[in-house]
Amino acid sequence: MCRVLAYLGEPIFLEDLLYKPDVSFVNQTHQAAFYTRLNLAGSGLLAWDARSERPDLPFAYRSTQLAIYDRNLRALAAKVRATALLAHLRGVPYDTRAIIHEQNLHPFQFEGARLALAHNGQLARFDEMKFALLPKIRPELARAIRGTTDSEWFYALLLSQLPDPHADLDALDIARGVTSALRIVAGIRRELGIRTFSPMNLFLSDGNDLVAVCYAYGLGHYDGLGDDFHPPEERVLRIWYTIGKSYGLYNGEWRMLSADEDASSCLIASEPLTRDHGTWHAVPLQHLVYVKRGGERPPSVEVVPLDVE
């Protein structure tokens, strides 16, 4: 499973999220705390700066090079400050059939769309599913698909569920759209008789709002996943969040500074960025978490159950 990191809050240098914490995001390329597989298929990020000339347009960076050896990424991270971030480390099966190409790198953001998506997981028997998904996707969005991943197809499906895929959405609109898309996938799985386990952790942001989904289809159904497949621990399937005033190094420890009702920053990730999990909260399986930020008001975090299947 890939690794994903999403941030919304006070301006922060990217290196304070990608490189400096105890379990830094870049080091999860080869040293993820919760997951033993390596993430060797490249990395990507979108970073928004609310103070920039065009705040709706994120900085974009994608490379098939391993993030731990990427000097360009390291240099950018020391220079760029962001108020929102969506970052992804891509992991694929150790197999010659895996396609390593920049068009398959997350996060996905079609031209003209404000909403971006990063995915951690895999849809079983996707090659069968995509032909059933196609009628559910708007033609202009289907034509925008450039890669071969189930993630990009799901992104096109999600945008197709929105009244206007190019609009400035709020967190509730995004949550409704992703729930609708997950239900369509569940219906197609039933039609095709697919019961196989398929994790679908999703992270979505437009620079102003943040939505994440901790979900898995077919829990307990592991047939057809290969002899070397071992059911993952629940903590691997979960996502985690921390909220507070600002994230940084305090008294020699990387953590979110507590702020109670004055909280202004939120991190959501595949796993905590620090060995001490005291300030992190686990999102249960089959739940959605969204961060709302309205005007100058501090963000609020809500975790709600998902009724999909």
CSV table of C-alpha atoms in Angstrom, one decimal:
chain,number,residue,atom,x,y,z
A,1,MET,CA,0.0,0.0,0.0
A,2,CYS,CA,1.2,3.5,-0.8
A,3,ARG,CA,1.8,6.2,1.8
A,4,VAL,CA,-0.1,9.5,1.7
A,5,LEU,CA,0.1,12.7,3.7
A,6,ALA,CA,-2.3,15.6,3.7
A,7,TYR,CA,-2.0,18.9,5.5
A,8,LEU,CA,-4.2,22.0,6.0
A,9,GLY,CA,-3.3,24.9,8.2
A,10,GLU,CA,-0.7,27.5,9.1
A,11,PRO,CA,2.1,28.1,6.6
A,12,ILE,CA,4.8,25.4,7.0
A,13,PHE,CA,8.0,24.5,5.1
A,14,LEU,CA,7.5,21.3,3.2
A,15,GLU,CA,10.7,19.9,4.7
A,16,ASP,CA,9.1,20.0,8.2
A,17,LEU,CA,6.6,17.4,6.9
A,18,LEU,CA,8.6,15.5,4.3
A,19,TYR,CA,12.1,15.3,5.8
A,20,LYS,CA,12.5,16.4,9.5
A,21,PRO,CA,10.0,14.4,11.7
A,22,ASP,CA,11.0,11.1,13.4
A,23,VAL,CA,9.1,9.0,10.8
A,24,SER,CA,9.5,11.5,8.0
A,25,PHE,CA,7.3,11.1,5.0
A,26,VAL,CA,10.2,10.7,2.6
A,27,ASN,CA,11.8,8.0,4.8
A,28,GLN,CA,8.6,6.0,4.5
A,29,THR,CA,9.9,5.1,1.0
A,30,HIS,CA,11.9,2.4,2.7
A,31,GLN,CA,11.2,2.7,6.5
A,32,ALA,CA,7.4,2.9,7.0
A,33,ALA,CA,6.7,2.1,10.6
A,34,PHE,CA,3.4,0.3,10.0
A,35,TYR,CA,4.1,-1.4,6.6
A,36,THR,CA,7.1,-3.5,5.6
A,37,ARG,CA,6.8,-3.2,1.8
A,38,LEU,CA,8.9,-0.6,0.0
A,39,ASN,CA,7.4,2.3,-2.0
A,40,LEU,CA,9.7,2.4,-5.0
A,41,ALA,CA,7.4,3.6,-7.8
A,42,GLY,CA,8.0,7.4,-7.5
A,43,SER,CA,6.4,10.3,-5.6
A,44,GLY,CA,4.3,13.4,-6.2
A,45,LEU,CA,2.9,16.3,-4.4
A,46,LEU,CA,0.6,19.3,-4.7
A,47,ALA,CA,1.2,22.2,-2.4
A,48,TRP,CA,-1.1,25.3,-2.1
A,49,ASP,CA,-0.1,28.6,-0.7
A,50,ALA,CA,-3.0,30.8,0.3
A,51,ARG,CA,-0.7,33.9,0.1
A,52,SER,CA,0.6,33.2,-3.4
A,53,GLU,CA,-0.3,35.1,-6.6
A,54,ARG,CA,-2.9,32.4,-7.6
A,55,PRO,CA,-3.8,30.6,-4.4
A,56,ASP,CA,-6.1,28.1,-6.2
A,57,LEU,CA,-3.3,26.8,-8.3
A,58,PRO,CA,-0.9,24.5,-6.4
A,59,PHE,CA,2.8,23.9,-6.8
A,60,ALA,CA,3.0,20.5,-8.6
A,61,TYR,CA,5.9,18.0,-8.4
A,62,ARG,CA,6.0,14.4,-9.6
A,63,SER,CA,9.0,12.1,-10.3
A,64,THR,CA,9.6,8.4,-10.8
A,65,GLN,CA,12.9,8.8,-9.0
A,66,LEU,CA,13.1,7.5,-5.5
A,67,ALA,CA,12.2,10.3,-3.1
A,68,ILE,CA,15.1,9.5,-0.8
A,69,TYR,CA,17.5,10.3,-3.6
A,70,ASP,CA,15.6,13.2,-5.2
A,71,ARG,CA,17.8,16.3,-4.8
A,72,ASN,CA,15.3,18.5,-6.6
A,73,LEU,CA,12.5,17.5,-4.1
A,74,ARG,CA,14.9,18.1,-1.2
A,75,ALA,CA,15.8,21.6,-2.5
A,76,LEU,CA,12.2,22.6,-3.1
A,77,ALA,CA,11.1,21.3,0.3
A,78,ALA,CA,13.6,23.7,2.0
A,79,LYS,CA,12.3,26.6,0.1
A,80,VAL,CA,8.5,26.2,-0.3
A,81,ARG,CA,6.0,27.0,2.4
A,82,ALA,CA,2.4,25.8,2.0
A,83,THR,CA,-0.9,26.2,3.7
A,84,ALA,CA,-2.2,22.9,2.2
A,85,LEU,CA,-0.4,19.8,1.0
A,86,LEU,CA,-1.3,16.5,-0.7
A,87,ALA,CA,1.8,14.2,-1.0
A,88,HIS,CA,2.0,10.6,-2.2
A,89,LEU,CA,4.7,7.8,-2.2
A,90,ARG,CA,3.7,5.2,-4.8
A,91,GLY,CA,4.1,1.5,-4.0
A,92,VAL,CA,3.4,-1.2,-6.6
A,93,PRO,CA,3.8,-5.0,-6.6
A,94,TYR,CA,7.3,-6.3,-7.2
A,95,ASP,CA,6.4,-7.5,-10.6
A,96,THR,CA,7.4,-6.7,-14.2
A,97,ARG,CA,3.7,-6.0,-15.0
A,98,ALA,CA,3.8,-2.9,-12.8
A,99,ILE,CA,3.9,0.3,-14.9
A,100,ILE,CA,6.3,2.9,-13.6
A,101,HIS,CA,5.5,6.1,-15.4
A,102,GLU,CA,4.9,9.8,-14.5
A,103,GLN,CA,1.3,9.6,-15.7
A,104,ASN,CA,0.6,7.1,-13.0
A,105,LEU,CA,1.9,9.3,-10.2
A,106,HIS,CA,-0.5,10.8,-7.6
A,107,PRO,CA,-1.9,13.2,-6.7
A,108,PHE,CA,-4.3,13.4,-9.7
A,109,GLN,CA,-5.8,16.7,-10.7
A,110,PHE,CA,-7.4,17.1,-14.1
A,111,GLU,CA,-6.9,20.4,-15.9
A,112,GLY,CA,-9.5,22.9,-14.7
A,113,ALA,CA,-10.5,20.9,-11.6
A,114,ARG,CA,-9.8,22.3,-8.2
A,115,LEU,CA,-10.1,19.0,-6.4
A,116,ALA,CA,-7.2,16.6,-6.3
A,117,LEU,CA,-7.0,13.0,-5.1
A,118,ALA,CA,-4.4,10.6,-3.8
A,119,HIS,CA,-5.2,6.9,-3.2
A,120,ASN,CA,-3.7,4.3,-0.9
A,121,GLY,CA,-4.9,0.8,-1.9
A,122,GLN,CA,-6.0,-1.3,-4.9
A,123,LEU,CA,-9.2,-2.3,-6.5
A,124,ALA,CA,-9.2,-6.1,-7.1
A,125,ARG,CA,-9.9,-7.2,-10.7
A,126,PHE,CA,-9.8,-3.6,-11.9
A,127,ASP,CA,-9.2,-4.6,-15.5
A,128,GLU,CA,-12.8,-6.0,-15.5
A,129,MET,CA,-14.3,-3.2,-13.5
A,130,LYS,CA,-13.1,-0.3,-15.6
A,131,PHE,CA,-15.4,-1.2,-18.6
A,132,ALA,CA,-18.4,-1.2,-16.2
A,133,LEU,CA,-17.2,2.1,-14.7
A,134,LEU,CA,-16.9,3.9,-18.0
A,135,PRO,CA,-20.7,4.6,-18.5
A,136,LYS,CA,-20.7,6.2,-15.0
A,137,ILE,CA,-18.0,8.7,-16.0
A,138,ARG,CA,-18.6,11.9,-18.0
A,139,PRO,CA,-17.1,11.6,-21.5
A,140,GLU,CA,-14.9,14.7,-21.1
A,141,LEU,CA,-13.5,13.3,-17.8
A,142,ALA,CA,-13.0,9.9,-19.3
A,143,ARG,CA,-10.9,11.5,-22.1
A,144,ALA,CA,-8.8,13.2,-19.4
A,145,ILE,CA,-7.5,9.9,-18.1
A,146,ARG,CA,-3.8,9.5,-19.1
A,147,GLY,CA,-2.5,6.7,-17.0
A,148,THR,CA,-3.4,3.1,-16.2
A,149,THR,CA,-4.2,3.2,-12.5
A,150,ASP,CA,-7.5,2.3,-10.8
A,151,SER,CA,-6.8,5.5,-8.8
A,152,GLU,CA,-7.1,7.9,-11.7
A,153,TRP,CA,-10.3,6.1,-12.9
A,154,PHE,CA,-11.8,6.5,-9.5
A,155,TYR,CA,-10.9,10.1,-9.5
A,156,ALA,CA,-12.7,10.6,-12.9
A,157,LEU,CA,-15.7,8.7,-11.4
A,158,LEU,CA,-15.7,11.0,-8.3
A,159,LEU,CA,-15.6,14.2,-10.3
A,160,SER,CA,-18.5,12.8,-12.4
A,161,GLN,CA,-20.6,12.6,-9.3
A,162,LEU,CA,-20.2,16.4,-8.6
A,163,PRO,CA,-22.7,18.9,-10.0
A,164,ASP,CA,-19.8,20.9,-11.3
A,165,PRO,CA,-16.4,19.1,-11.2
A,166,HIS,CA,-14.6,22.5,-11.7
A,167,ALA,CA,-16.4,24.4,-8.9
A,168,ASP,CA,-14.9,25.5,-5.6
A,169,LEU,CA,-16.4,22.8,-3.4
A,170,ASP,CA,-16.7,22.7,0.4
A,171,ALA,CA,-15.9,19.7,2.5
A,172,LEU,CA,-19.5,18.4,2.6
A,173,ASP,CA,-19.8,18.5,-1.2
A,174,ILE,CA,-16.6,16.6,-1.5
A,175,ALA,CA,-17.7,14.0,1.1
A,176,ARG,CA,-21.0,13.5,-0.7
A,177,GLY,CA,-19.2,13.0,-4.0
A,178,VAL,CA,-16.7,10.5,-2.7
A,179,THR,CA,-19.5,8.5,-0.9
A,180,SER,CA,-21.5,8.4,-4.2
A,181,ALA,CA,-18.5,7.1,-6.1
A,182,LEU,CA,-17.7,4.5,-3.5
A,183,ARG,CA,-21.3,3.2,-3.8
A,184,ILE,CA,-21.1,2.9,-7.5
A,185,VAL,CA,-17.9,0.8,-7.2
A,186,ALA,CA,-19.7,-1.3,-4.6
A,187,GLY,CA,-22.6,-1.9,-7.0
A,188,ILE,CA,-20.3,-2.9,-9.8
A,189,ARG,CA,-18.4,-5.3,-7.6
A,190,ARG,CA,-21.8,-7.0,-6.8
A,191,GLU,CA,-22.7,-7.1,-10.5
A,192,LEU,CA,-19.4,-8.8,-11.4
A,193,GLY,CA,-19.4,-11.1,-8.4
A,194,ILE,CA,-16.2,-9.5,-6.9
A,195,ARG,CA,-15.9,-10.1,-3.2
A,196,THR,CA,-12.1,-9.8,-2.9
A,197,PHE,CA,-10.5,-7.5,-0.3
A,198,SER,CA,-9.8,-4.1,-1.8
A,199,PRO,CA,-8.5,-1.2,0.4
A,200,MET,CA,-9.6,2.3,-0.7
A,201,ASN,CA,-8.0,4.9,1.6
A,202,LEU,CA,-8.6,8.2,-0.2
A,203,PHE,CA,-7.2,11.7,0.4
A,204,LEU,CA,-8.8,14.7,-1.3
A,205,SER,CA,-8.0,18.4,-1.1
A,206,ASP,CA,-8.6,21.6,-3.1
A,207,GLY,CA,-6.3,23.7,-0.9
A,208,ASN,CA,-9.2,25.0,1.3
A,209,ASP,CA,-10.8,21.8,2.5
A,210,LEU,CA,-9.6,18.3,3.3
A,211,VAL,CA,-11.5,15.0,3.1
A,212,ALA,CA,-10.1,11.5,3.8
A,213,VAL,CA,-11.7,8.1,3.6
A,214,CYS,CA,-10.6,5.0,5.6
A,215,TYR,CA,-12.4,2.2,3.8
A,216,ALA,CA,-11.9,-1.4,2.5
A,217,TYR,CA,-14.2,-3.5,0.4
A,218,GLY,CA,-14.5,-7.2,1.1
A,219,LEU,CA,-12.9,-7.4,4.5
A,220,GLY,CA,-12.1,-11.0,5.2
A,221,HIS,CA,-12.2,-12.1,1.6
A,222,TYR,CA,-8.6,-12.7,0.6
A,223,ASP,CA,-9.0,-15.4,-2.1
A,224,GLY,CA,-7.2,-14.7,-5.4
A,225,LEU,CA,-4.6,-12.3,-3.9
A,226,GLY,CA,-1.7,-14.7,-4.3
A,227,ASP,CA,0.1,-17.2,-2.1
A,228,ASP,CA,2.4,-14.5,-0.7
A,229,PHE,CA,-0.4,-12.3,0.4
A,230,HIS,CA,-0.9,-11.9,4.2
A,231,PRO,CA,-3.9,-10.0,5.6
A,232,PRO,CA,-2.7,-6.7,6.8
A,233,GLU,CA,-2.9,-5.6,10.4
A,234,GLU,CA,-5.8,-3.2,11.1
A,235,ARG,CA,-3.4,-0.4,12.0
A,236,VAL,CA,-2.0,-0.6,8.4
A,237,LEU,CA,-5.5,-0.1,7.0
A,238,ARG,CA,-6.3,2.8,9.2
A,239,ILE,CA,-5.5,6.5,8.6
A,240,TRP,CA,-4.4,8.9,11.3
A,241,TYR,CA,-4.9,12.6,12.1
A,242,THR,CA,-3.6,15.2,14.5
A,243,ILE,CA,-5.0,18.8,15.0
A,244,GLY,CA,-3.6,21.8,16.8
A,245,LYS,CA,-2.0,25.2,16.4
A,246,SER,CA,1.1,24.3,14.4
A,247,TYR,CA,3.3,21.3,13.6
A,248,GLY,CA,6.9,21.5,14.5
A,249,LEU,CA,9.8,20.7,16.8
A,250,TYR,CA,8.8,21.5,20.4
A,251,ASN,CA,11.2,20.6,23.3
A,252,GLY,CA,13.1,18.3,21.1
A,253,GLU,CA,10.0,16.4,19.8
A,254,TRP,CA,8.2,16.7,16.5
A,255,ARG,CA,4.5,17.1,17.2
A,256,MET,CA,1.4,19.2,16.7
A,257,LEU,CA,1.2,22.0,19.3
A,258,SER,CA,-2.1,21.6,21.2
A,259,ALA,CA,-4.5,24.5,20.9
A,260,ASP,CA,-8.0,23.2,21.8
A,261,GLU,CA,-10.6,25.5,20.4
A,262,ASP,CA,-7.9,27.7,18.8
A,263,ALA,CA,-6.6,24.9,16.6
A,264,SER,CA,-5.7,26.0,13.1
A,265,SER,CA,-3.8,23.1,11.5
A,266,CYS,CA,-4.5,19.5,10.7
A,267,LEU,CA,-2.5,16.6,9.4
A,268,ILE,CA,-4.0,13.4,8.0
A,269,ALA,CA,-1.7,10.5,7.0
A,270,SER,CA,-1.3,6.8,6.3
A,271,GLU,CA,0.7,6.6,9.5
A,272,PRO,CA,1.9,9.1,12.2
A,273,LEU,CA,5.0,11.1,11.3
A,274,THR,CA,6.4,10.6,14.8
A,275,ARG,CA,7.3,7.5,17.0
A,276,ASP,CA,5.2,9.0,19.8
A,277,HIS,CA,1.5,8.7,18.8
A,278,GLY,CA,0.2,10.6,21.8
A,279,THR,CA,-1.1,13.5,19.7
A,280,TRP,CA,-2.5,11.3,16.8
A,281,HIS,CA,-6.0,9.9,16.5
A,282,ALA,CA,-6.8,6.7,14.5
A,283,VAL,CA,-9.7,6.9,12.1
A,284,PRO,CA,-11.6,3.6,12.3
A,285,LEU,CA,-12.2,1.5,9.2
A,286,GLN,CA,-15.3,2.3,7.1
A,287,HIS,CA,-15.2,6.0,8.3
A,288,LEU,CA,-14.7,9.3,6.6
A,289,VAL,CA,-13.0,12.3,8.1
A,290,TYR,CA,-13.4,15.9,6.8
A,291,VAL,CA,-11.8,19.1,7.8
A,292,LYS,CA,-13.9,22.2,7.3
A,293,ARG,CA,-12.4,25.7,7.3
A,294,GLY,CA,-14.7,28.7,6.8
A,295,GLY,CA,-13.1,32.1,6.3
A,296,GLU,CA,-11.1,33.1,9.3
A,297,ARG,CA,-12.7,30.4,11.5
A,298,PRO,CA,-10.4,27.6,12.8
A,299,PRO,CA,-10.9,24.2,11.1
A,300,SER,CA,-13.2,21.6,12.6
A,301,VAL,CA,-12.6,17.9,12.2
A,302,GLU,CA,-15.5,15.4,12.0
A,303,VAL,CA,-15.3,11.6,11.7
A,304,VAL,CA,-18.4,10.0,10.4
A,305,PRO,CA,-19.3,6.3,9.5
A,306,LEU,CA,-19.6,5.4,5.9
A,307,ASP,CA,-22.7,3.5,4.6
A,308,VAL,CA,-21.6,2.3,1.2
A,309,GLU,CA,-22.2,-1.5,0.7
